[in-house]
Amino acid sequence: MSGSLLTKFARQFISQMPMAVVVFDHELKIIDSNPAAVKLLPAGDELPDLLIGATPPNGDSWHNLFQTILHNNQTRSFEQVTCQHPQRDLILKLICIPMLQEDRSPSAGGYLIAEDVTREALVTRDLANAERLAALGKLSSKVAHELNNPLDGIIRYLNLGIRLAQQQENLTLIKYLKESHHGLLRMVRILSDMLDFSREARSSSEHADVNKLLEDAVRMLELKAEEFDIEIVRDLQEPMPNIRSGNLFQVFCNLIKNAIDAMPDGGRIVLATETNDTNMIVTCSDQGSGIDQNLIDRVFEPFFTTKETGKGTGLGLPICRDIIERYGGRLTVANNPDRGCTFTITIPLDQTSWANGQSEMSN
């Protein structure tokens, strides 16, 4: 096969490849790219331009990494590089291949191959997280059951001690006992969260109007909101479908409480409901400080919390996500463009009364 024919064949082969292929020179200037690269990667004149928004490994720059590859004449791959695109974040596998020089001098250029592995990476991550949550759920259940009985006994004796100290008007002892009582009650709440996290059976199979469940949650927390000068605004679609209530009330309470905690200096919470062709959507937006972008993917991890020590167990959001996923839905979070963040609940309409053509909503 002649050189020109081989070059033509190679160009045709690269153009038909499903993976993105970019050809660049020794100055990292882009010489050519196949249609898959045009579709997958942003436009740019130099190779690092294609990876804007992607964090390079070890804190180095993409420019330095690619130059080192060319200088050493060694192929290098980068697994699961997250790129921030306007439409959606992508997870890419990158392989940088220098054009080999016979005299082993620094390469005159090379090829960058990029493969979209977003779906595979997310599935793998979800499976690993599910296995970890299942193991953690079993451990949580065992620990909670083992500790509940002795804690109950300790609290009973503390209550008796507080009454005796009050009769003797021993103020110092009363103070110490009440502090101990407060700490133990916090431990009981944590154990309760752990049991909720591990429990497979969900209560209540009754159907209720989503807006009513949301209003009930607001009434539960209105006084706390007023205490911090927080206004709760409703933007509720009418009518909304009925849904098996399960623990949705618990989810709504948790999201509203988190929003209140995020605004110690006051602000506004906006609760909204709507439906589209396939889903029922509930959002809870606050005007707090938002969530560090480097930590936002971790907020649903068990025992991870952005709150100060002693103010959060890190189990509320994982429990909420678990509840929503039992409806076949999703619970997500994103920072708002101005300030604060928004939690979004999406539940398929086939889980509601509208799936059966029932349009009658409860009052």
Coordinates of C-alpha atoms in Angstrom, one line a residue:
M1 CA 0.0 0.0 0.0
S2 CA 1.5 3.4 -1.1
G3 CA 2.1 6.2 1.4
S4 CA -0.6 8.4 0.0
L5 CA -3.1 5.6 -0.1
L6 CA -2.2 4.7 3.5
T7 CA -2.7 8.3 4.6
K8 CA -6.1 8.4 2.9
F9 CA -7.1 5.2 4.5
A10 CA -6.0 6.4 7.9
R11 CA -8.0 9.7 7.5
Q12 CA -11.1 7.7 6.5
F13 CA -10.6 5.3 9.5
I14 CA -10.2 8.2 12.0
S15 CA -13.2 10.1 10.5
Q16 CA -15.5 7.0 11.0
M17 CA -14.3 6.3 14.6
P18 CA -17.1 6.7 17.2
M19 CA -14.6 8.1 19.7
A20 CA -13.3 11.7 19.4
V21 CA -9.9 12.0 17.8
V22 CA -7.9 15.3 17.6
V23 CA -4.6 15.7 15.8
F24 CA -2.2 18.4 17.2
D25 CA 1.3 19.6 16.5
H26 CA 4.3 20.1 18.8
E27 CA 2.9 23.5 20.0
L28 CA -0.4 21.8 20.9
K29 CA -2.2 23.6 18.1
I30 CA -5.1 21.6 16.6
I31 CA -4.4 20.4 13.1
D32 CA -7.5 18.2 12.5
S33 CA -10.3 16.5 14.3
N34 CA -13.0 13.9 13.4
P35 CA -16.8 14.5 13.5
A36 CA -17.1 12.8 16.8
A37 CA -14.6 15.3 18.3
V38 CA -16.5 18.2 16.9
K39 CA -19.7 16.9 18.5
L40 CA -18.2 15.9 21.9
L41 CA -15.6 18.6 22.6
P42 CA -15.8 22.4 22.7
A43 CA -14.2 24.4 19.9
G44 CA -10.7 25.7 20.4
D45 CA -7.4 26.4 18.6
E46 CA -5.1 24.6 21.1
L47 CA -5.5 21.2 22.8
P48 CA -5.9 22.6 26.3
D49 CA -8.9 24.7 25.0
L50 CA -10.8 21.4 24.6
L51 CA -10.6 20.6 28.3
I52 CA -11.6 24.0 29.8
G53 CA -13.5 23.2 33.1
A54 CA -11.8 19.9 33.5
T55 CA -9.5 19.4 36.5
P56 CA -6.1 17.9 35.5
P57 CA -4.5 15.3 37.8
N58 CA -2.1 16.2 40.5
G59 CA -2.9 19.9 40.3
D60 CA -0.8 20.3 37.1
S61 CA -2.0 22.1 33.9
W62 CA -3.1 20.3 30.8
H63 CA -0.6 22.3 28.8
N64 CA 2.3 21.0 30.9
L65 CA 1.0 17.4 30.9
F66 CA 0.7 17.3 27.1
Q67 CA 4.1 18.9 26.6
T68 CA 5.6 16.3 28.9
I69 CA 4.0 13.5 26.9
L70 CA 5.4 14.8 23.7
H71 CA 8.9 15.3 25.2
N72 CA 9.0 11.8 26.7
N73 CA 7.4 10.2 23.6
Q74 CA 5.2 8.1 25.9
T75 CA 1.4 7.4 25.6
R76 CA -0.6 8.4 28.7
S77 CA -4.3 7.8 29.6
F78 CA -6.5 9.8 32.0
E79 CA -9.4 7.9 33.5
Q80 CA -12.8 9.6 34.3
V81 CA -12.0 13.3 33.6
T82 CA -15.0 15.4 34.5
C83 CA -15.7 18.2 32.0
Q84 CA -18.2 21.0 32.7
H85 CA -20.2 21.6 29.6
P86 CA -23.1 24.0 29.3
Q87 CA -25.7 21.3 28.7
R88 CA -24.4 18.7 31.1
D89 CA -21.2 17.5 32.8
L90 CA -19.4 14.8 30.9
I91 CA -17.0 12.1 32.2
L92 CA -14.3 11.4 29.6
K93 CA -11.6 8.8 29.2
L94 CA -8.6 10.5 27.5
I95 CA -5.6 8.9 25.7
C96 CA -2.8 11.1 24.5
I97 CA -0.6 9.3 21.9
P98 CA 2.6 11.1 20.6
M99 CA 3.7 10.6 17.0
L100 CA 6.6 8.3 17.4
Q101 CA 10.0 9.6 16.2
E102 CA 12.5 7.0 15.0
D103 CA 15.4 8.8 16.7
R104 CA 13.4 9.0 19.9
S105 CA 13.6 12.8 19.9
P106 CA 10.6 14.8 21.3
S107 CA 7.5 14.2 19.2
A108 CA 6.4 16.7 16.6
G109 CA 2.8 16.2 17.7
G110 CA 0.2 13.6 18.6
Y111 CA -3.3 12.4 18.9
L112 CA -5.8 12.9 21.6
I113 CA -8.6 10.3 21.8
A114 CA -11.6 11.1 24.0
E115 CA -14.4 8.6 24.9
D116 CA -17.6 9.6 26.6
V117 CA -17.9 7.2 29.6
T118 CA -20.4 9.2 31.6
R119 CA -23.1 6.6 31.6
E120 CA -20.8 3.7 32.5
A121 CA -19.0 5.8 35.2
L122 CA -22.3 6.9 36.8
V123 CA -23.7 3.3 36.8
T124 CA -20.5 2.0 38.4
R125 CA -20.7 4.8 41.0
D126 CA -24.3 4.1 41.7
L127 CA -23.7 0.4 42.1
A128 CA -20.8 0.9 44.4
N129 CA -22.8 3.4 46.4
A130 CA -25.8 1.0 46.6
E131 CA -23.6 -1.8 47.9
R132 CA -22.0 0.6 50.5
L133 CA -25.5 1.9 51.6
A134 CA -26.8 -1.7 51.9
A135 CA -23.9 -2.7 54.1
L136 CA -24.1 0.5 56.1
G137 CA -27.9 0.0 56.5
K138 CA -27.3 -3.5 58.1
L139 CA -24.7 -2.1 60.4
S140 CA -26.8 0.9 61.4
S141 CA -29.7 -1.3 62.2
K142 CA -27.7 -3.6 64.4
V143 CA -25.9 -0.7 66.3
A144 CA -29.2 1.2 66.8
H145 CA -31.0 -1.8 68.2
E146 CA -28.1 -2.7 70.5
L147 CA -27.8 0.8 71.9
N148 CA -31.5 1.8 72.2
N149 CA -32.3 -0.3 75.3
P150 CA -29.4 0.9 77.5
L151 CA -29.9 4.5 76.4
D152 CA -33.5 4.3 77.4
G153 CA -32.5 3.1 80.8
I154 CA -29.9 5.8 81.2
I155 CA -32.4 8.5 80.3
R156 CA -34.9 7.2 82.8
Y157 CA -32.4 7.3 85.6
L158 CA -31.3 10.8 84.6
N159 CA -34.9 12.0 84.8
L160 CA -35.1 10.6 88.3
G161 CA -31.8 12.3 89.2
I162 CA -33.0 15.6 87.8
R163 CA -36.2 15.4 89.9
L164 CA -34.2 14.6 93.1
A165 CA -31.8 17.4 92.4
Q166 CA -34.7 19.8 91.9
Q167 CA -36.2 18.7 95.2
Q168 CA -32.8 19.5 96.9
E169 CA -32.5 22.7 94.9
N170 CA -29.0 21.7 93.9
L171 CA -28.6 24.0 90.9
T172 CA -25.1 22.8 89.9
L173 CA -26.2 19.2 89.8
I174 CA -29.4 20.1 87.9
K175 CA -27.2 21.9 85.3
Y176 CA -24.9 18.9 84.9
L177 CA -27.7 16.4 84.7
K178 CA -29.7 18.4 82.1
E179 CA -26.6 18.8 79.9
S180 CA -26.2 15.0 80.1
H181 CA -29.9 14.5 79.3
H182 CA -29.5 16.9 76.3
G183 CA -26.6 14.9 75.0
L184 CA -28.3 11.6 75.4
L185 CA -31.4 12.8 73.5
R186 CA -29.2 13.8 70.6
M187 CA -27.8 10.3 70.6
V188 CA -31.3 8.9 70.5
R189 CA -32.2 11.1 67.5
I190 CA -29.1 9.9 65.7
L191 CA -30.0 6.3 66.4
S192 CA -33.6 7.0 65.2
D193 CA -32.1 8.4 61.9
M194 CA -29.9 5.3 61.6
L195 CA -33.0 3.1 62.0
D196 CA -34.9 5.1 59.4
F197 CA -31.9 4.7 57.1
S198 CA -31.8 1.0 57.5
R199 CA -35.5 0.3 57.5
E200 CA -36.8 -1.3 54.3
A201 CA -40.5 -1.1 55.1
R202 CA -42.0 2.3 54.6
S203 CA -45.1 3.4 56.5
S204 CA -48.5 4.5 55.1
S205 CA -49.9 3.2 51.9
E206 CA -52.6 5.9 51.9
H207 CA -52.8 8.4 49.1
A208 CA -52.6 12.1 49.7
D209 CA -52.4 15.3 47.7
V210 CA -48.8 16.4 47.2
N211 CA -49.6 20.1 47.9
K212 CA -51.4 19.1 51.2
L213 CA -48.3 17.1 52.3
L214 CA -46.2 20.1 51.5
E215 CA -48.5 22.5 53.4
D216 CA -48.5 20.1 56.4
A217 CA -44.7 20.2 56.4
V218 CA -44.7 24.1 56.2
R219 CA -47.1 24.3 59.2
M220 CA -44.8 22.0 61.2
L221 CA -41.8 24.4 60.6
E222 CA -43.4 27.8 60.3
L223 CA -42.6 28.9 63.8
K224 CA -39.0 28.0 63.4
A225 CA -38.9 29.9 60.1
E226 CA -40.4 33.0 61.7
E227 CA -37.9 32.8 64.5
F228 CA -35.1 33.3 61.9
D229 CA -37.1 35.9 59.9
I230 CA -37.5 33.5 57.0
E231 CA -40.5 33.8 54.6
I232 CA -41.8 30.7 53.1
V233 CA -43.3 31.3 49.6
R234 CA -45.6 28.7 47.9
D235 CA -45.8 28.4 44.1
L236 CA -48.0 25.4 43.9
Q237 CA -49.7 24.0 40.8
E238 CA -53.4 23.2 41.1
P239 CA -54.5 20.5 40.8
M240 CA -51.7 18.1 41.7
P241 CA -52.0 14.3 41.7
N242 CA -52.6 12.1 44.7
I243 CA -49.6 9.9 45.6
R244 CA -49.0 7.2 48.1
S245 CA -47.9 9.3 51.0
G246 CA -45.3 6.9 52.4
N247 CA -42.6 9.1 54.0
L248 CA -42.9 12.1 51.7
F249 CA -43.9 14.3 54.6
Q250 CA -40.6 13.4 56.2
V251 CA -38.8 14.4 53.0
F252 CA -40.5 17.7 52.8
C253 CA -39.8 18.5 56.5
N254 CA -36.2 17.7 56.1
L255 CA -35.7 19.8 53.0
I256 CA -37.5 22.8 54.6
K257 CA -35.5 22.4 57.8
N258 CA -32.2 22.3 55.9
A259 CA -33.2 25.4 54.0
I260 CA -34.0 27.2 57.3
D261 CA -30.6 26.1 58.8
A262 CA -28.9 27.5 55.7
M263 CA -30.2 31.0 56.4
P264 CA -29.4 32.0 60.0
D265 CA -29.7 35.7 59.0
G266 CA -33.1 35.4 57.4
G267 CA -34.2 35.1 53.8
R268 CA -36.8 33.4 51.7
I269 CA -37.7 29.7 50.9
V270 CA -39.6 29.0 47.7
L271 CA -41.6 25.8 47.5
A272 CA -43.0 24.9 44.1
T273 CA -44.9 22.0 42.5
E274 CA -45.7 21.2 38.9
T275 CA -46.2 18.4 36.5
N276 CA -45.1 17.8 32.9
D277 CA -45.9 15.0 30.5
T278 CA -44.1 12.3 32.5
N279 CA -43.2 13.6 36.0
M280 CA -44.4 15.3 39.1
I281 CA -41.8 17.9 40.3
V282 CA -41.3 19.5 43.7
T283 CA -38.6 22.1 44.3
C284 CA -37.3 23.7 47.5
S285 CA -35.1 26.8 47.0
D286 CA -33.3 28.8 49.6
Q287 CA -31.2 32.0 49.7
G288 CA -28.3 30.6 51.8
S289 CA -24.7 30.4 51.0
G290 CA -25.1 27.4 48.7
I291 CA -22.9 24.3 48.7
D292 CA -19.2 24.2 47.8
Q293 CA -19.1 22.9 44.2
N294 CA -16.3 20.5 45.2
L295 CA -18.6 19.0 47.9
I296 CA -22.0 19.1 46.1
D297 CA -21.7 15.5 44.8
R298 CA -21.2 14.3 48.4
V299 CA -24.2 15.7 50.2
F300 CA -26.2 12.5 49.7
E301 CA -23.4 10.3 51.3
P302 CA -24.3 8.9 54.7
F303 CA -22.8 10.8 57.6
F304 CA -21.4 13.5 55.4
T305 CA -22.6 17.0 56.5
T306 CA -21.7 20.6 55.7
K307 CA -23.2 21.7 59.0
E308 CA -21.1 22.6 62.1
T309 CA -20.2 19.8 64.4
G310 CA -23.1 18.8 66.6
K311 CA -25.7 20.3 64.2
G312 CA -26.2 17.5 61.7
T313 CA -25.9 13.8 61.6
G314 CA -25.4 13.5 57.8
L315 CA -28.3 11.0 57.5
G316 CA -31.2 13.3 56.6
L317 CA -30.5 13.7 52.9
P318 CA -29.5 10.0 52.3
I319 CA -32.7 8.9 53.9
C320 CA -34.7 11.4 51.7
R321 CA -33.0 10.2 48.5
D322 CA -33.7 6.6 49.5
I323 CA -37.4 7.4 50.1
I324 CA -37.7 9.2 46.7
E325 CA -35.9 6.4 44.8
R326 CA -38.5 4.0 46.2
Y327 CA -41.0 5.9 44.0
G328 CA -38.7 5.4 41.1
G329 CA -37.8 9.1 41.3
R330 CA -34.8 11.3 41.8
L331 CA -33.6 13.8 44.4
T332 CA -31.0 16.2 43.1
V333 CA -29.4 19.5 44.2
A334 CA -27.8 22.4 42.4
N335 CA -26.6 25.9 43.4
N336 CA -28.7 28.8 42.2
P337 CA -27.2 31.3 39.8
D338 CA -27.4 34.2 42.4
R339 CA -27.2 32.6 45.8
G340 CA -28.5 29.6 47.7
C341 CA -29.4 26.2 46.3
T342 CA -32.4 24.2 45.0
F343 CA -33.3 20.6 45.8
T344 CA -35.5 19.0 43.2
I345 CA -37.7 16.0 43.6
T346 CA -38.8 14.3 40.4
I347 CA -41.3 11.4 40.6
P348 CA -42.8 9.6 37.6
L349 CA -46.6 10.2 37.2
D350 CA -47.1 6.5 36.9
Q351 CA -46.6 6.5 40.7
T352 CA -49.6 8.8 41.2
S353 CA -53.4 8.7 40.8
W354 CA -53.1 10.4 37.4
A355 CA -51.6 7.2 36.0
N356 CA -55.1 5.6 36.3
G357 CA -56.8 8.6 34.8
Q358 CA -58.1 9.9 38.1
S359 CA -58.3 13.7 38.1
E360 CA -60.1 14.0 41.4
M361 CA -57.8 15.7 43.9
S362 CA -58.3 15.7 47.6
N363 CA -59.3 18.9 49.3

